[in-house]
Tab-separated table of C-alpha atoms and ligand atoms in Angstrom:
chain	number	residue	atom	x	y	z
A	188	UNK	CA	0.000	0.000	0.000
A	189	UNK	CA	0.838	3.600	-0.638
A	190	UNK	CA	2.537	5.629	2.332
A	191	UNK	CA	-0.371	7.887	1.752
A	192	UNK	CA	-2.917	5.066	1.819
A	193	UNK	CA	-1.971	3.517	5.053
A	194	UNK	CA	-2.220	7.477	6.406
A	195	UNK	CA	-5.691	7.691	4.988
A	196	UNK	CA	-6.889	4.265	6.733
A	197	UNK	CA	-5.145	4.875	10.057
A	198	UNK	CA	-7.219	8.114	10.584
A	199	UNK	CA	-10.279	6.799	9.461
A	200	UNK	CA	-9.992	3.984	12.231
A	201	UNK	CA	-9.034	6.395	14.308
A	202	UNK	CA	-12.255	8.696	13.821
A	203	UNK	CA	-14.016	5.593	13.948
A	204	UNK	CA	-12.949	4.627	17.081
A	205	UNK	CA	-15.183	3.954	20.141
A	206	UNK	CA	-13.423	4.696	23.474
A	207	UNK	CA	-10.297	5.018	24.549
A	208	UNK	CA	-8.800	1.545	24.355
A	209	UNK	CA	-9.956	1.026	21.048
A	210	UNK	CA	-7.947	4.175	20.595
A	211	UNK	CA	-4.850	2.417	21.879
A	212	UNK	CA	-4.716	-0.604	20.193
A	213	UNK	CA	-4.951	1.712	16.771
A	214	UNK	CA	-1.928	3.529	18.242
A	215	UNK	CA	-0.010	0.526	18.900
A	216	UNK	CA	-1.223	-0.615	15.608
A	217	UNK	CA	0.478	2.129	13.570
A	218	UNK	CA	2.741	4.047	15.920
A	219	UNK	CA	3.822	0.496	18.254
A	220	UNK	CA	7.365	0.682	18.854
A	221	UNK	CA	8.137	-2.751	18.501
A	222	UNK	CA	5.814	-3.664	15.515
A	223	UNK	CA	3.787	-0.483	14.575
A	224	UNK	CA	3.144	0.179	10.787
A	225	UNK	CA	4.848	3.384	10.478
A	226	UNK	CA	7.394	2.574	13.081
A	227	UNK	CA	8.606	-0.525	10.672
A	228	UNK	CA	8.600	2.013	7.693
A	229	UNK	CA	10.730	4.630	9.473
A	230	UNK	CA	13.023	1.300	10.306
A	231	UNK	CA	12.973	0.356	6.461
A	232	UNK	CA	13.579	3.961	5.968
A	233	UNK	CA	16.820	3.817	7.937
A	234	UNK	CA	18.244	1.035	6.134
A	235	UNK	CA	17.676	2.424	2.860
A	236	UNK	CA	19.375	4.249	0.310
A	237	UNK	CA	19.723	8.023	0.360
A	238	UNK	CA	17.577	8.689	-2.404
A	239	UNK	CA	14.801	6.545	-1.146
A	240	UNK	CA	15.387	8.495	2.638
A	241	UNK	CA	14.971	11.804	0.526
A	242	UNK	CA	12.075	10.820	-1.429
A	243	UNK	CA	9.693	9.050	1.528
A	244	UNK	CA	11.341	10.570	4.422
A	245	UNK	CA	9.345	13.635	4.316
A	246	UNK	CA	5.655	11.529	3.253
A	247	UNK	CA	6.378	9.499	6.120
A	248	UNK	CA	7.359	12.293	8.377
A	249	UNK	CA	3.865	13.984	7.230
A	250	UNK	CA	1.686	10.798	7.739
A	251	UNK	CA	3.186	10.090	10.968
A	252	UNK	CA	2.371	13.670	12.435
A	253	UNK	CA	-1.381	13.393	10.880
A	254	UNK	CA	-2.068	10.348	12.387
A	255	UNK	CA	-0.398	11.691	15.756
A	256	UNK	CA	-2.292	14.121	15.149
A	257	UNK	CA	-5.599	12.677	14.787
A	258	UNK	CA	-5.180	10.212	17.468
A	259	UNK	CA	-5.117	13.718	19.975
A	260	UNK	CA	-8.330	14.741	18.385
A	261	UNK	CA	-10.153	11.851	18.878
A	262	UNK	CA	-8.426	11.409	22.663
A	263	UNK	CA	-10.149	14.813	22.878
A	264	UNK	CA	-13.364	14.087	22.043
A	265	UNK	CA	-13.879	10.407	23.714
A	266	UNK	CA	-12.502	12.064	26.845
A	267	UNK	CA	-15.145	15.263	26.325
A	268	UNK	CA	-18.344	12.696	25.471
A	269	UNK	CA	-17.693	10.971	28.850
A	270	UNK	CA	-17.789	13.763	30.630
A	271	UNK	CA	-21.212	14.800	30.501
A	272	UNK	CA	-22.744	16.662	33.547
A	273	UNK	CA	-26.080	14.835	34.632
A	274	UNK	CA	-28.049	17.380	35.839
A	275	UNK	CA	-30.575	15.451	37.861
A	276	UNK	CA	-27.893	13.879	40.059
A	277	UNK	CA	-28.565	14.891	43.979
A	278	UNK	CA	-25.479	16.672	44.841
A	279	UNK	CA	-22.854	15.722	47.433
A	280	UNK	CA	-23.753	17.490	50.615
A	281	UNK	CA	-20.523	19.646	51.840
A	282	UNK	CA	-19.779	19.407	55.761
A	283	UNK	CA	-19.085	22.890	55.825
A	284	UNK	CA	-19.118	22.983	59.778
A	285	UNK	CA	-20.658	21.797	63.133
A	286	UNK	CA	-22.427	23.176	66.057
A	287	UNK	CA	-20.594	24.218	68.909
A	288	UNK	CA	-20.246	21.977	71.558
A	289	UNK	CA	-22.305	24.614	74.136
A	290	UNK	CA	-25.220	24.290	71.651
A	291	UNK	CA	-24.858	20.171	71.031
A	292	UNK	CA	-24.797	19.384	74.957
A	293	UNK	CA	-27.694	21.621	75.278
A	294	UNK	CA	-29.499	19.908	72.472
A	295	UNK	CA	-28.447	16.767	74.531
A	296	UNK	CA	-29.444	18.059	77.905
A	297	UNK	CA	-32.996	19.140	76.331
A	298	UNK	CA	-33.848	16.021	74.669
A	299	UNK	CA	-32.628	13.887	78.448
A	300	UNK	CA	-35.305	16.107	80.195
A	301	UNK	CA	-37.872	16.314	77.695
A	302	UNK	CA	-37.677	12.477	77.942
A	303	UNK	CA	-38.286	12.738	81.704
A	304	UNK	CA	-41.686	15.095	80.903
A	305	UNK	CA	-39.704	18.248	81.563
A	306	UNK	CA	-40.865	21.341	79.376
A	307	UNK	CA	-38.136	24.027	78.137
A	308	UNK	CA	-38.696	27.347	79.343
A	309	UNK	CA	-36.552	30.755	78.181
A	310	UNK	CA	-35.525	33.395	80.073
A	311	UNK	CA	-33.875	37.230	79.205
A	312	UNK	CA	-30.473	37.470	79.780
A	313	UNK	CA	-31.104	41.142	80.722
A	314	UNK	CA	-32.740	40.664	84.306
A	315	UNK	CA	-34.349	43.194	87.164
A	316	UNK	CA	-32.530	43.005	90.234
A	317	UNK	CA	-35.887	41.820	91.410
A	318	UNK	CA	-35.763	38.607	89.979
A	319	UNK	CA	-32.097	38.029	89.694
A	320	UNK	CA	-31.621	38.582	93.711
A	321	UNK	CA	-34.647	39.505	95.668
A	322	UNK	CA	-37.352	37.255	95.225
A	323	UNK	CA	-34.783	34.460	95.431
A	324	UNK	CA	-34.293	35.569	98.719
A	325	UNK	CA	-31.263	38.096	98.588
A	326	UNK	CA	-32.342	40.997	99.013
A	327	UNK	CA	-30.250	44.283	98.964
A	328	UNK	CA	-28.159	44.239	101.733
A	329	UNK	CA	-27.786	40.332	102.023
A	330	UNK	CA	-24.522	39.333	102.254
A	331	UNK	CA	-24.808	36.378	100.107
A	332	UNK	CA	-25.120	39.073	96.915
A	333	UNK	CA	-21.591	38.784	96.915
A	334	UNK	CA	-21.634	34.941	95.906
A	335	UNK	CA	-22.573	36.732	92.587
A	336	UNK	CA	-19.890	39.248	90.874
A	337	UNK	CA	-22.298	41.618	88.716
A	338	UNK	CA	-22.630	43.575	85.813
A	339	UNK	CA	-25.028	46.207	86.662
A	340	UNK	CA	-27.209	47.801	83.360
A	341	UNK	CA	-27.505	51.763	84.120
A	342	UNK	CA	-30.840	52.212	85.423
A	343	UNK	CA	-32.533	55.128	83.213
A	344	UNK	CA	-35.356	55.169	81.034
A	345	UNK	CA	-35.639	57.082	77.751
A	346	UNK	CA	-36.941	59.796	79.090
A	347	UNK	CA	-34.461	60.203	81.882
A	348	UNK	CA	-36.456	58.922	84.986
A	349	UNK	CA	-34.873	56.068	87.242
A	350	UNK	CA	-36.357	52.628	86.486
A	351	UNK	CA	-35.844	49.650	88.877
A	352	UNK	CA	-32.207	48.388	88.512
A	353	UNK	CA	-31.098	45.780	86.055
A	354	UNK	CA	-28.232	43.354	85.181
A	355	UNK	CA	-26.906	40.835	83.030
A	356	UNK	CA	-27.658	37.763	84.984
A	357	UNK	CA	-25.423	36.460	86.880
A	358	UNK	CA	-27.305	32.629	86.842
A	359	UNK	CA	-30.421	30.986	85.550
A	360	UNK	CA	-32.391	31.416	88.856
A	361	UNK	CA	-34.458	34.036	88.429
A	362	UNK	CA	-36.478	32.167	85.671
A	363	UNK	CA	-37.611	29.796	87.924
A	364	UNK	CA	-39.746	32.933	89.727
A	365	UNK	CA	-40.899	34.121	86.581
A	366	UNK	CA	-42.186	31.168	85.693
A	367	UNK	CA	-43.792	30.286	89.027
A	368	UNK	CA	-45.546	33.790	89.377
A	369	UNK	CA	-47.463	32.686	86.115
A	370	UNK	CA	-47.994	29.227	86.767
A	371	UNK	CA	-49.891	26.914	88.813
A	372	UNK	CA	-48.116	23.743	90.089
A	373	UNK	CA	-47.229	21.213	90.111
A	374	UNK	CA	-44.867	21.565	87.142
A	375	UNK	CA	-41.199	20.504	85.843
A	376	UNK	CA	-39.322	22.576	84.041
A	377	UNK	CA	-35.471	23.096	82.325
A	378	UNK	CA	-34.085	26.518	81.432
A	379	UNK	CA	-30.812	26.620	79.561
A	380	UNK	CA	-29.126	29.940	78.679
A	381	UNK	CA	-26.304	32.488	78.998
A	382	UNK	CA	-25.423	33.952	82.362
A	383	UNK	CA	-22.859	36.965	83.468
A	384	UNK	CA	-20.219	37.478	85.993
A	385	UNK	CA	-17.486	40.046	86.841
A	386	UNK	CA	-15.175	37.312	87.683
A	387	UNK	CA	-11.177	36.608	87.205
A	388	UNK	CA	-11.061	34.064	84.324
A	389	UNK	CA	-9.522	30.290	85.100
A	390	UNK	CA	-9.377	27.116	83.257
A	391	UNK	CA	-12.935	26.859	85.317
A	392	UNK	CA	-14.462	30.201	85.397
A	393	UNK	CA	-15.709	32.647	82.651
A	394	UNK	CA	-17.307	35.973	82.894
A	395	UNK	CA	-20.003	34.735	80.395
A	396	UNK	CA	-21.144	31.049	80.370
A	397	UNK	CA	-24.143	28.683	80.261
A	398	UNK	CA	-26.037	27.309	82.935
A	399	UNK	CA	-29.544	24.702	82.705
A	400	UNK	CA	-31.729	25.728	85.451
A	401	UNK	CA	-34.252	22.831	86.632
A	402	UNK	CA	-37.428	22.975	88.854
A	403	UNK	CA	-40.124	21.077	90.105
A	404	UNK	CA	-42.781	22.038	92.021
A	405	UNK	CA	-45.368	19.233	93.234
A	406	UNK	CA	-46.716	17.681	96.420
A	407	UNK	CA	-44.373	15.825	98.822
A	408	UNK	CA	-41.787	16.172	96.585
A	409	UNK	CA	-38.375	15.447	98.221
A	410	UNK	CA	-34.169	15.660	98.485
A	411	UNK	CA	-34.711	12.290	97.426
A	412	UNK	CA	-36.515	12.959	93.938
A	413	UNK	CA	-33.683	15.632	93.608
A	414	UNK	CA	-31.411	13.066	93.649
A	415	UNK	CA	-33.150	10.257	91.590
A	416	UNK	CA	-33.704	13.118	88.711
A	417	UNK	CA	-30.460	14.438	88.723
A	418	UNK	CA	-28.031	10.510	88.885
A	419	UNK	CA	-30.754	9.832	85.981
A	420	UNK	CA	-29.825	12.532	84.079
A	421	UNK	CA	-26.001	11.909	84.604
A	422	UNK	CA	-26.095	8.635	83.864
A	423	UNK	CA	-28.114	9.143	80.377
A	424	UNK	CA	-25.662	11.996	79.697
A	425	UNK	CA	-22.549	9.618	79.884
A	426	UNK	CA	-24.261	7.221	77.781
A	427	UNK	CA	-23.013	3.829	80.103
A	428	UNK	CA	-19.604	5.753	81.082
A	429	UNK	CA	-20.135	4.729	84.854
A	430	UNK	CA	-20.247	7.902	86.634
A	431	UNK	CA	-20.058	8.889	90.280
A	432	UNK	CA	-22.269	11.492	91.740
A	433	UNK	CA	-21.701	13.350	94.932
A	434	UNK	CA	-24.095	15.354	96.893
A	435	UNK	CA	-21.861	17.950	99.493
A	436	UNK	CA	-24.271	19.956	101.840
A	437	UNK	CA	-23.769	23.703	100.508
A	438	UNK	CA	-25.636	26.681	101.040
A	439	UNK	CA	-27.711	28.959	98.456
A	440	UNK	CA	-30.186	31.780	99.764
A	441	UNK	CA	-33.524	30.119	97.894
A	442	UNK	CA	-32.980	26.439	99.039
A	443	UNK	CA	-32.610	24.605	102.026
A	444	UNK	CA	-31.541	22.771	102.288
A	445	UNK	CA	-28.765	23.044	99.445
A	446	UNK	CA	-26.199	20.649	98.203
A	447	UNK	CA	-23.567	21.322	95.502
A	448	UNK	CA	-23.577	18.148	93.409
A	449	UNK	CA	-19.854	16.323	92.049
A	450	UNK	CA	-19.162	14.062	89.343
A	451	UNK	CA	-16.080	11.675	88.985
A	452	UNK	CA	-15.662	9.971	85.717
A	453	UNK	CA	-13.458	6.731	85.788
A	454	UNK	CA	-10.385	7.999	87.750
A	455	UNK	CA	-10.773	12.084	86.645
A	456	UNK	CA	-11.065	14.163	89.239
A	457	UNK	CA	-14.447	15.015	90.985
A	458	UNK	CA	-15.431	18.615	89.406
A	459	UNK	CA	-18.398	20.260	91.175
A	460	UNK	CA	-21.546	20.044	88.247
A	461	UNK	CA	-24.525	21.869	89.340
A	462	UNK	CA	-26.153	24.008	92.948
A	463	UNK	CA	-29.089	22.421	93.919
A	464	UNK	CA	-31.726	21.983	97.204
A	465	UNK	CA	-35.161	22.414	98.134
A	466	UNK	CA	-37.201	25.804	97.375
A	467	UNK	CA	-37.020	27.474	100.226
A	468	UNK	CA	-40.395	28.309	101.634
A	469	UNK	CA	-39.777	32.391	101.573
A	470	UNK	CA	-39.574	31.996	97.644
A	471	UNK	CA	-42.646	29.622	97.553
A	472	UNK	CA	-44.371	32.454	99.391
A	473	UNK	CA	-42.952	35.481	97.259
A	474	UNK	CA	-45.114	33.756	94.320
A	475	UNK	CA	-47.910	33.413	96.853
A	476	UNK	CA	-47.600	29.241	96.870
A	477	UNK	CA	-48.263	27.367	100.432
A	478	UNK	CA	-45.243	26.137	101.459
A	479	UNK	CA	-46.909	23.844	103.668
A	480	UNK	CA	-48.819	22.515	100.373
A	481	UNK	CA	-45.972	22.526	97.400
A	482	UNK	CA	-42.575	21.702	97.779
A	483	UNK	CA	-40.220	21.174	95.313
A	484	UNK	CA	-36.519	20.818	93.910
A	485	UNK	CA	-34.355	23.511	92.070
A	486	UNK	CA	-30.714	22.727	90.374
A	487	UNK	CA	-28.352	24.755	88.575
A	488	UNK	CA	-26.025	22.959	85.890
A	489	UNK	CA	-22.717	24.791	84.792
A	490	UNK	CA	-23.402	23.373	80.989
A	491	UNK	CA	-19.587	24.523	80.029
A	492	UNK	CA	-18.593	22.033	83.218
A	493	UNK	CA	-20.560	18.895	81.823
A	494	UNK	CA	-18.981	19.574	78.346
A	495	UNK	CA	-15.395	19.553	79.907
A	496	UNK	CA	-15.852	15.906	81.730
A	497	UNK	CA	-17.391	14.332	78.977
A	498	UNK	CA	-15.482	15.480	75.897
A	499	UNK	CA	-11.936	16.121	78.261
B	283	LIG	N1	-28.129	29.597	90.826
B	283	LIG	C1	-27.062	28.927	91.526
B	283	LIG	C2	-25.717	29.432	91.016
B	283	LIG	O1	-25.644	30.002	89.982
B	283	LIG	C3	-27.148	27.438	91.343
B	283	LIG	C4	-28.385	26.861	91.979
B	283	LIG	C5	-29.521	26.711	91.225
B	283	LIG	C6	-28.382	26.470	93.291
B	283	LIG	C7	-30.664	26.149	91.811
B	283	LIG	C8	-29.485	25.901	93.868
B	283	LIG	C9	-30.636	25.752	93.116
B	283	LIG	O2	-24.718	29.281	91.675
């Protein structure tokens, strides 16, 4: 066959050619190094007399470079026909981040208490002085006002006249108050949020972090319902990680009596959790219950404290 025949041929197969290892065996077929077509006419070519060089070197030169050259085209297209974009094709979802750990242990604290019939309740992190100290028992003058370090809110109104005094919270007490002046027991509620202190910062305390507040107002309710609620919620927080809880007498103005409650994970050190005790009958009566009717349990969780045990 004609140097310019075999040319013609090898690009038709080539144009003709399915995928890409169709493709290849054409390649090796013309261009091969040990036994391609062209390859063995470039080695004839060698061997051959100066004239002959002169004459075909050049056709072979060209045929070479066209079929080279069509063999890139059709790489081209295969490559392009494959790479269709199928539009109906659900796309990949991108992690593109996570919820802070404050918010997923809250999440996790709601759903444990929602599971033991507890309702969420919110609170403003802006509170009256009213709620925050004195119906909780602490009133002005009280010296256990300085178991809170506060940030006091100036107390003016728009148009310049003194308002009752406010504060950024200093814990999540003072929604328990609001929420018994409006309701009628008996009742169990949770109130996670943000609370405030003027405080030096340590690896343990921050001038603004969360606490989960927890009541429970019913009839001969009791230290030891305080204590069943709050081992069961430890023990579903740890998810089987045995836990032990410790209940040290303490003392806060609105309960009595109070405990502050410890965990110890494993062999970790015990790190105090939560303030808790009984209501004490003065703020029963500031929302105008009968103490000698309703009793009932209040706790105080430091959330940032439960997130350091379990996740170190
Ligand atoms: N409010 C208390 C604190 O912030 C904790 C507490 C809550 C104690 C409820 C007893 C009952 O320290």
């Amino acid at each position: 066959m004609e140097l310019e025949e075999i040319g013609k041929q090898a690009v038709a197969e080539i144009k003709e050619a399915k995928d890409a290892d169709s493709l290849e065996k054409i390649k090796v077929k013309y261009l091969g190094r040990k036994q391609g077509i062209i390859t063995d006419i470039f080695k004839r070519l060698a061997e051959s007399d100066l004239e002959e060089k002169r004459k075909r070197g050049p056709v072979a030169q060209r045929v070479k470079s066209d079929i080279e050259e069509a063999i890139s085209v059709r790489t081209g297209e295969i490559k392009g026909k494959n790479e269709y974009v199928d539009v109906t094709v659900p796309p990949k979802r991108e992690e593109t981040g996570h919820l802070h750990l404050v918010t997923q242990v809250e999440n996790d604290i709601r759903r444990i208490f929602e599971g033991m019939n507890f309702s969420v309740i919110d609170g403003p992190e802006i509170e009256e002085e009213k709620y925050n100290f004195d119906s909780l028992n602490i009133p002005a003058d009280h010296p256990a006002r300085e178991m809170w370090d506060t940030f006091w809110v100036k107390p003016v109104s728009a148009s310049g006249e003194k308002k009752s005094k406010y504060l950024l919270r200093t814990h999540t007490s003072p929604v328990q108050v609001r929420y018994m002046e409006r309701h009628k027991p008996p009742f169990q509620i949770i109130s996670p949020g943000r609370v405030f202190r003027y405080e030096a910062t340590d690896a343990s305390h921050e001038t603004n972090f969360h606490q989960l507040e927890g009541l429970m107002i019913g009839r001969g309710i009791s230290l030891a319902n305080l204590k069943f609620v709050i081992e069961e919620f430890f023990r579903r927080f740890f998810e089987g990680t045995p836990v032990k809880v410790q209940f040290r007498s303490s003392y806060f103005p609105f309960v009595e009596p109070g405990v502050e409650v410890d965990v110890k994970l494993g062999d970790g050190k015990w790190l105090e959790m939560a303030g808790a005790g009984m209501v004490h009958p003065s703020v029963l009566k500031a929302v105008k219950y009968d103490p000698s009717k309703w009793q009932g349990f209040a706790f105080g969780f430091g959330i940032e404290r439960l997130i350091m045990v379990k996740y170190g």
